[in-house]
Short mmCIF file of C-alpha atoms in Angstrom, two decimals:
data_model
loop_
_atom_site.label_atom_id
_atom_site.label_comp_id
_atom_site.label_asym_id
_atom_site.label_seq_id
_atom_site.Cartn_x
_atom_site.Cartn_y
_atom_site.Cartn_z
CA MET A 1 216.17 179.34 225.08
CA ILE A 2 216.06 180.46 221.46
CA GLU A 3 219.03 179.59 219.27
CA VAL A 4 219.94 180.96 215.85
CA GLU A 5 222.94 180.11 213.70
CA ILE A 6 224.01 182.69 211.12
CA TYR A 7 226.55 182.37 208.34
CA ALA A 8 228.07 185.75 207.42
CA ALA A 9 231.05 185.69 205.07
CA GLY A 10 233.71 188.07 206.33
CA VAL A 11 232.78 187.96 210.01
CA ARG A 12 236.14 186.32 210.75
CA ASN A 13 237.78 189.74 210.27
CA LEU A 14 238.74 191.05 213.73
CA GLU A 15 237.34 194.50 212.92
CA LYS A 16 233.96 192.96 212.02
CA ILE A 17 233.97 190.87 215.21
CA LEU A 18 234.57 194.00 217.29
CA GLU A 19 231.85 195.93 215.44
CA LEU A 20 229.43 193.03 215.91
CA ASP A 21 230.31 192.85 219.61
CA HIS A 22 229.51 196.55 219.95
CA GLU A 23 226.12 196.08 218.26
CA LEU A 24 225.09 192.92 220.13
CA GLU A 25 226.24 193.86 223.63
CA ALA A 26 223.26 196.19 223.99
CA VAL A 27 220.70 193.40 223.47
CA PRO A 28 219.42 192.15 226.83
CA GLY A 29 219.44 188.38 227.38
CA LEU A 30 221.56 187.69 224.29
CA ARG A 31 224.67 185.54 224.29
CA TYR A 32 226.67 184.91 221.18
CA LYS A 33 229.76 183.17 219.93
CA VAL A 34 231.69 183.76 216.71
CA ASP A 35 233.26 180.77 214.95
CA SER A 36 235.82 182.75 213.00
CA ASN A 37 237.12 179.66 211.20
CA HIS A 38 233.78 179.15 209.48
CA ASP A 39 232.20 182.66 209.46
CA ILE A 40 229.40 181.47 211.73
CA VAL A 41 227.74 183.40 214.57
CA TYR A 42 225.70 181.51 217.16
CA LEU A 43 223.05 183.54 218.97
CA ASP A 44 221.24 182.41 222.14
CA PHE A 45 218.31 184.42 223.47
CA ASP A 46 216.63 183.94 226.85
CA GLU A 47 213.52 185.43 225.28
CA PRO A 48 212.86 187.09 221.93
CA ALA A 49 214.53 190.50 222.26
CA LEU A 50 214.84 191.02 218.48
CA THR A 51 212.99 189.90 215.38
CA ILE A 52 214.88 188.06 212.69
CA GLN A 53 214.63 191.21 210.54
CA GLU A 54 216.36 193.21 213.28
CA VAL A 55 219.10 190.58 213.54
CA ARG A 56 219.63 190.77 209.77
CA ALA A 57 219.69 194.58 209.94
CA ILE A 58 222.54 194.49 212.49
CA PHE A 59 224.64 192.34 210.16
CA ARG A 60 223.81 194.42 207.08
CA LYS A 61 224.74 197.60 208.95
CA LEU A 62 228.24 196.07 209.19
CA ASN A 63 228.24 195.25 205.46
CA LEU A 64 227.78 191.54 206.14
CA GLU A 65 225.17 189.43 204.36
CA PRO A 66 223.61 187.15 206.99
CA ARG A 67 222.30 183.74 205.98
CA ILE A 68 220.25 181.89 208.56
CA VAL A 69 221.34 178.27 208.93
CA GLY A 70 218.31 176.04 209.50
CA ALA A 71 214.81 177.15 210.38
CA VAL A 72 214.06 180.54 211.89
CA PRO A 73 212.58 180.09 215.37
CA ALA A 74 208.92 181.11 215.41
CA GLU A 75 209.59 183.40 218.38
CA LEU A 76 211.79 185.64 216.20
CA ASN A 77 209.25 186.11 213.42
CA PRO A 78 207.41 189.41 213.76
CA LYS A 79 203.86 189.10 214.95
CA SER A 80 201.20 190.90 212.99
CA LYS A 81 199.40 193.58 214.98
CA THR A 82 196.40 193.36 212.71
CA GLN A 83 193.60 190.88 212.88
CA PRO A 84 191.88 189.37 209.87
CA LEU A 85 188.51 190.81 208.96
CA HIS A 86 185.57 188.46 208.91
CA LEU A 87 182.82 189.75 206.65
CA PRO A 88 179.27 188.60 207.27
CA ARG A 89 177.79 186.44 204.54
#
């Protein structure tokens, strides 16, 4: 299980919670909980369905500025599709 805690000022607004629900319900294997008293959203993934950049984009689309609480799980960091070049010496 992959867990992420996000602080997003203003997410306690019912309209924002409903918009966020609409955006997150389409993500397979994602469970989330909104702590509206503290503007915190807890995300639990079964497996990495989104990158951390995609998670941030969802919040920004709703005019919320997400701040990750703690370390970003390595599974949510985008993997580079390129490989380093090794030049002969």
